[in-house]
JSON list of C-alpha atoms in Angstrom, two decimals:
[
{"chain": "G", "resi": 1, "resn": "MET", "atom": "CA", "xyz": [-21.59, 1.93, 12.30]},
{"chain": "G", "resi": 2, "resn": "LYS", "atom": "CA", "xyz": [-19.09, 2.68, 15.00]},
{"chain": "G", "resi": 3, "resn": "THR", "atom": "CA", "xyz": [-16.77, -0.16, 15.90]},
{"chain": "G", "resi": 4, "resn": "ASP", "atom": "CA", "xyz": [-13.45, -0.52, 17.60]},
{"chain": "G", "resi": 5, "resn": "SER", "atom": "CA", "xyz": [-11.50, -3.77, 17.55]},
{"chain": "G", "resi": 6, "resn": "LYS", "atom": "CA", "xyz": [-7.95, -4.70, 16.73]},
{"chain": "G", "resi": 7, "resn": "ALA", "atom": "CA", "xyz": [-8.77, -5.46, 13.09]},
{"chain": "G", "resi": 8, "resn": "ILE", "atom": "CA", "xyz": [-11.73, -3.08, 12.53]},
{"chain": "G", "resi": 9, "resn": "PHE", "atom": "CA", "xyz": [-11.63, 0.47, 13.82]},
{"chain": "G", "resi": 10, "resn": "ASP", "atom": "CA", "xyz": [-12.67, 4.06, 13.12]},
{"chain": "G", "resi": 11, "resn": "VAL", "atom": "CA", "xyz": [-10.12, 6.61, 11.90]},
{"chain": "G", "resi": 12, "resn": "ASN", "atom": "CA", "xyz": [-10.14, 10.32, 11.23]},
{"chain": "G", "resi": 13, "resn": "GLU", "atom": "CA", "xyz": [-7.92, 12.95, 9.68]},
{"chain": "G", "resi": 14, "resn": "TYR", "atom": "CA", "xyz": [-5.81, 13.19, 12.83]},
{"chain": "G", "resi": 15, "resn": "ASP", "atom": "CA", "xyz": [-4.90, 9.52, 13.30]},
{"chain": "G", "resi": 16, "resn": "PHE", "atom": "CA", "xyz": [-4.93, 8.43, 9.63]},
{"chain": "G", "resi": 17, "resn": "GLN", "atom": "CA", "xyz": [-1.14, 8.68, 9.26]},
{"chain": "G", "resi": 18, "resn": "ALA", "atom": "CA", "xyz": [-0.42, 6.44, 12.26]},
{"chain": "G", "resi": 19, "resn": "ARG", "atom": "CA", "xyz": [-3.32, 3.98, 12.06]},
{"chain": "G", "resi": 20, "resn": "VAL", "atom": "CA", "xyz": [-3.38, 3.55, 8.27]},
{"chain": "G", "resi": 21, "resn": "LEU", "atom": "CA", "xyz": [-0.23, 4.66, 6.47]},
{"chain": "G", "resi": 22, "resn": "ASP", "atom": "CA", "xyz": [2.30, 3.77, 9.17]},
{"chain": "G", "resi": 23, "resn": "ALA", "atom": "CA", "xyz": [0.43, 0.61, 10.20]},
{"chain": "G", "resi": 24, "resn": "SER", "atom": "CA", "xyz": [0.35, -0.60, 6.59]},
{"chain": "G", "resi": 25, "resn": "ALA", "atom": "CA", "xyz": [4.11, -1.18, 6.80]},
{"chain": "G", "resi": 26, "resn": "ALA", "atom": "CA", "xyz": [3.32, -4.31, 8.83]},
{"chain": "G", "resi": 27, "resn": "LYS", "atom": "CA", "xyz": [0.06, -5.49, 7.25]},
{"chain": "G", "resi": 28, "resn": "PRO", "atom": "CA", "xyz": [-2.42, -4.28, 4.64]},
{"chain": "G", "resi": 29, "resn": "VAL", "atom": "CA", "xyz": [-5.01, -1.76, 5.79]},
{"chain": "G", "resi": 30, "resn": "LEU", "atom": "CA", "xyz": [-8.28, -1.26, 3.92]},
{"chain": "G", "resi": 31, "resn": "VAL", "atom": "CA", "xyz": [-9.93, 2.13, 4.35]},
{"chain": "G", "resi": 32, "resn": "ASP", "atom": "CA", "xyz": [-13.70, 2.24, 3.92]},
{"chain": "G", "resi": 33, "resn": "PHE", "atom": "CA", "xyz": [-14.71, 5.80, 2.99]},
{"chain": "G", "resi": 34, "resn": "TRP", "atom": "CA", "xyz": [-18.40, 5.90, 3.93]},
{"chain": "G", "resi": 35, "resn": "ALA", "atom": "CA", "xyz": [-21.23, 8.19, 5.04]},
{"chain": "G", "resi": 36, "resn": "ASP", "atom": "CA", "xyz": [-24.06, 7.60, 7.50]},
{"chain": "G", "resi": 37, "resn": "TRP", "atom": "CA", "xyz": [-26.73, 8.65, 4.96]},
{"chain": "G", "resi": 38, "resn": "CYS", "atom": "CA", "xyz": [-25.41, 6.20, 2.33]},
{"chain": "G", "resi": 39, "resn": "GLY", "atom": "CA", "xyz": [-27.53, 3.06, 1.90]},
{"chain": "G", "resi": 40, "resn": "PRO", "atom": "CA", "xyz": [-24.90, 1.13, -0.11]},
{"chain": "G", "resi": 41, "resn": "CYS", "atom": "CA", "xyz": [-22.35, 1.94, 2.64]},
{"chain": "G", "resi": 42, "resn": "HIS", "atom": "CA", "xyz": [-24.57, 0.24, 5.22]},
{"chain": "G", "resi": 43, "resn": "ALA", "atom": "CA", "xyz": [-25.09, -2.71, 2.86]},
{"chain": "G", "resi": 44, "resn": "LEU", "atom": "CA", "xyz": [-21.33, -3.11, 2.31]},
{"chain": "G", "resi": 45, "resn": "ALA", "atom": "CA", "xyz": [-20.26, -2.91, 5.97]},
{"chain": "G", "resi": 46, "resn": "PRO", "atom": "CA", "xyz": [-21.23, -6.42, 7.17]},
{"chain": "G", "resi": 47, "resn": "HIS", "atom": "CA", "xyz": [-19.62, -7.98, 4.08]},
{"chain": "G", "resi": 48, "resn": "LEU", "atom": "CA", "xyz": [-16.40, -6.07, 4.74]},
{"chain": "G", "resi": 49, "resn": "TYR", "atom": "CA", "xyz": [-16.44, -7.12, 8.41]},
{"chain": "G", "resi": 50, "resn": "ARG", "atom": "CA", "xyz": [-16.84, -10.80, 7.51]},
{"chain": "G", "resi": 51, "resn": "ALA", "atom": "CA", "xyz": [-14.11, -10.64, 4.86]},
{"chain": "G", "resi": 52, "resn": "ILE", "atom": "CA", "xyz": [-11.72, -9.08, 7.40]},
{"chain": "G", "resi": 53, "resn": "GLU", "atom": "CA", "xyz": [-12.64, -11.72, 9.99]},
{"chain": "G", "resi": 54, "resn": "GLU", "atom": "CA", "xyz": [-11.94, -14.46, 7.41]},
{"chain": "G", "resi": 55, "resn": "HIS", "atom": "CA", "xyz": [-8.38, -13.16, 7.10]},
{"chain": "G", "resi": 56, "resn": "ASP", "atom": "CA", "xyz": [-7.73, -13.69, 10.84]},
{"chain": "G", "resi": 57, "resn": "GLY", "atom": "CA", "xyz": [-6.00, -10.39, 11.54]},
{"chain": "G", "resi": 58, "resn": "ALA", "atom": "CA", "xyz": [-3.79, -10.41, 8.41]},
{"chain": "G", "resi": 59, "resn": "VAL", "atom": "CA", "xyz": [-5.71, -7.37, 7.09]},
{"chain": "G", "resi": 60, "resn": "GLN", "atom": "CA", "xyz": [-7.12, -4.42, 9.01]},
{"chain": "G", "resi": 61, "resn": "LEU", "atom": "CA", "xyz": [-10.17, -2.31, 8.18]},
{"chain": "G", "resi": 62, "resn": "ALA", "atom": "CA", "xyz": [-10.24, 1.41, 8.99]},
{"chain": "G", "resi": 63, "resn": "LYS", "atom": "CA", "xyz": [-13.66, 3.10, 8.74]},
{"chain": "G", "resi": 64, "resn": "LEU", "atom": "CA", "xyz": [-13.53, 6.77, 7.75]},
{"chain": "G", "resi": 65, "resn": "GLU", "atom": "CA", "xyz": [-16.83, 8.66, 7.80]},
{"chain": "G", "resi": 66, "resn": "VAL", "atom": "CA", "xyz": [-16.36, 11.34, 5.14]},
{"chain": "G", "resi": 67, "resn": "ASP", "atom": "CA", "xyz": [-18.96, 13.73, 6.57]},
{"chain": "G", "resi": 68, "resn": "GLU", "atom": "CA", "xyz": [-17.44, 13.76, 10.07]},
{"chain": "G", "resi": 69, "resn": "GLY", "atom": "CA", "xyz": [-15.14, 16.61, 11.11]},
{"chain": "G", "resi": 70, "resn": "GLU", "atom": "CA", "xyz": [-12.32, 17.27, 8.67]},
{"chain": "G", "resi": 71, "resn": "ASN", "atom": "CA", "xyz": [-12.42, 13.81, 7.08]},
{"chain": "G", "resi": 72, "resn": "MET", "atom": "CA", "xyz": [-13.64, 15.18, 3.75]},
{"chain": "G", "resi": 73, "resn": "ARG", "atom": "CA", "xyz": [-10.10, 16.48, 3.20]},
{"chain": "G", "resi": 74, "resn": "LEU", "atom": "CA", "xyz": [-8.79, 12.91, 3.20]},
{"chain": "G", "resi": 75, "resn": "ALA", "atom": "CA", "xyz": [-11.50, 11.86, 0.77]},
{"chain": "G", "resi": 76, "resn": "GLY", "atom": "CA", "xyz": [-10.38, 14.70, -1.50]},
{"chain": "G", "resi": 77, "resn": "LYS", "atom": "CA", "xyz": [-6.70, 13.86, -1.11]},
{"chain": "G", "resi": 78, "resn": "TYR", "atom": "CA", "xyz": [-7.37, 10.28, -2.25]},
{"chain": "G", "resi": 79, "resn": "LEU", "atom": "CA", "xyz": [-9.76, 11.40, -5.03]},
{"chain": "G", "resi": 80, "resn": "VAL", "atom": "CA", "xyz": [-12.77, 9.63, -3.56]},
{"chain": "G", "resi": 81, "resn": "ARG", "atom": "CA", "xyz": [-15.65, 10.64, -5.82]},
{"chain": "G", "resi": 82, "resn": "GLY", "atom": "CA", "xyz": [-18.41, 8.57, -4.26]},
{"chain": "G", "resi": 83, "resn": "VAL", "atom": "CA", "xyz": [-19.16, 6.37, -1.29]},
{"chain": "G", "resi": 84, "resn": "PRO", "atom": "CA", "xyz": [-18.64, 3.67, -0.45]},
{"chain": "G", "resi": 85, "resn": "THR", "atom": "CA", "xyz": [-15.07, 3.54, -1.71]},
{"chain": "G", "resi": 86, "resn": "VAL", "atom": "CA", "xyz": [-12.58, 1.07, -0.25]},
{"chain": "G", "resi": 87, "resn": "ILE", "atom": "CA", "xyz": [-8.86, 1.71, -0.74]},
{"chain": "G", "resi": 88, "resn": "ALA", "atom": "CA", "xyz": [-6.19, -0.86, 0.14]},
{"chain": "G", "resi": 89, "resn": "PHE", "atom": "CA", "xyz": [-2.92, 0.50, 1.55]},
{"chain": "G", "resi": 90, "resn": "TRP", "atom": "CA", "xyz": [0.31, -1.47, 1.81]},
{"chain": "G", "resi": 91, "resn": "GLN", "atom": "CA", "xyz": [3.71, -0.03, 2.76]},
{"chain": "G", "resi": 92, "resn": "GLY", "atom": "CA", "xyz": [2.11, 3.41, 3.10]},
{"chain": "G", "resi": 93, "resn": "GLU", "atom": "CA", "xyz": [0.87, 3.50, -0.49]},
{"chain": "G", "resi": 94, "resn": "GLU", "atom": "CA", "xyz": [-2.46, 2.93, -2.21]},
{"chain": "G", "resi": 95, "resn": "VAL", "atom": "CA", "xyz": [-2.46, -0.47, -3.92]},
{"chain": "G", "resi": 96, "resn": "VAL", "atom": "CA", "xyz": [-5.97, -0.82, -5.32]},
{"chain": "G", "resi": 97, "resn": "ARG", "atom": "CA", "xyz": [-9.54, 0.38, -4.73]},
{"chain": "G", "resi": 98, "resn": "PHE", "atom": "CA", "xyz": [-13.16, -0.41, -5.44]},
{"chain": "G", "resi": 99, "resn": "SER", "atom": "CA", "xyz": [-16.40, 1.52, -5.19]},
{"chain": "G", "resi": 100, "resn": "SER", "atom": "CA", "xyz": [-20.00, 0.49, -4.47]},
{"chain": "G", "resi": 101, "resn": "ALA", "atom": "CA", "xyz": [-21.42, -2.34, -2.40]},
{"chain": "G", "resi": 102, "resn": "LYS", "atom": "CA", "xyz": [-20.07, -5.82, -3.17]},
{"chain": "G", "resi": 103, "resn": "PRO", "atom": "CA", "xyz": [-20.88, -9.29, -1.80]},
{"chain": "G", "resi": 104, "resn": "MET", "atom": "CA", "xyz": [-18.57, -10.85, 0.77]},
{"chain": "G", "resi": 105, "resn": "HIS", "atom": "CA", "xyz": [-17.15, -13.52, -1.56]},
{"chain": "G", "resi": 106, "resn": "TRP", "atom": "CA", "xyz": [-16.19, -10.81, -4.08]},
{"chain": "G", "resi": 107, "resn": "ILE", "atom": "CA", "xyz": [-14.40, -8.80, -1.37]},
{"chain": "G", "resi": 108, "resn": "THR", "atom": "CA", "xyz": [-12.53, -11.88, -0.11]},
{"chain": "G", "resi": 109, "resn": "GLU", "atom": "CA", "xyz": [-11.38, -12.72, -3.64]},
{"chain": "G", "resi": 110, "resn": "TRP", "atom": "CA", "xyz": [-10.41, -9.07, -4.23]},
{"chain": "G", "resi": 111, "resn": "ILE", "atom": "CA", "xyz": [-8.27, -9.05, -1.07]},
{"chain": "G", "resi": 112, "resn": "ASP", "atom": "CA", "xyz": [-6.62, -12.35, -1.99]},
{"chain": "G", "resi": 113, "resn": "GLU", "atom": "CA", "xyz": [-5.96, -11.29, -5.58]},
{"chain": "G", "resi": 114, "resn": "HIS", "atom": "CA", "xyz": [-4.64, -7.80, -4.99]},
{"chain": "G", "resi": 115, "resn": "LEU", "atom": "CA", "xyz": [-2.94, -8.21, -1.62]},
{"chain": "G", "resi": 116, "resn": "SER", "atom": "CA", "xyz": [-1.48, -11.72, -1.92]},
{"chain": "G", "resi": 117, "resn": "GLU", "atom": "CA", "xyz": [2.13, -10.49, -1.75]},
{"chain": "G", "resi": 118, "resn": "ALA", "atom": "CA", "xyz": [1.34, -8.34, 1.28]},
{"chain": "G", "resi": 119, "resn": "LEU", "atom": "CA", "xyz": [-0.51, -11.20, 2.99]},
{"chain": "G", "resi": 120, "resn": "LEU", "atom": "CA", "xyz": [2.47, -13.51, 2.53]},
{"chain": "G", "resi": 121, "resn": "SER", "atom": "CA", "xyz": [4.79, -10.86, 3.99]},
{"chain": "G", "resi": 122, "resn": "SER", "atom": "CA", "xyz": [2.69, -9.95, 7.03]}
]
């Protein structure tokens, strides 16, 4: 599930501050806490990608594999209790989250509902 584009990219404990918290000052950043062994994580990924693409760069998606390196510390810091968990950050703060696989239309509506102010500002 590795990817690297302007809107969808991998993050880890070392670049989380810059690529998520600092970057969320300009536009919302969703962080997908996932694991390679997690079936629902793999089911969610294409729906997340399409929802991000539908927002034409107004929202970014950072993928954080919880079992890789020291990334579990970040999952603990943000009280992630299961994967997949998606947390939306805006202005360096957590805004809202959801857990488990969801269909693309649900994710798009969730982004629009919870990040509408951020989307208008970015």
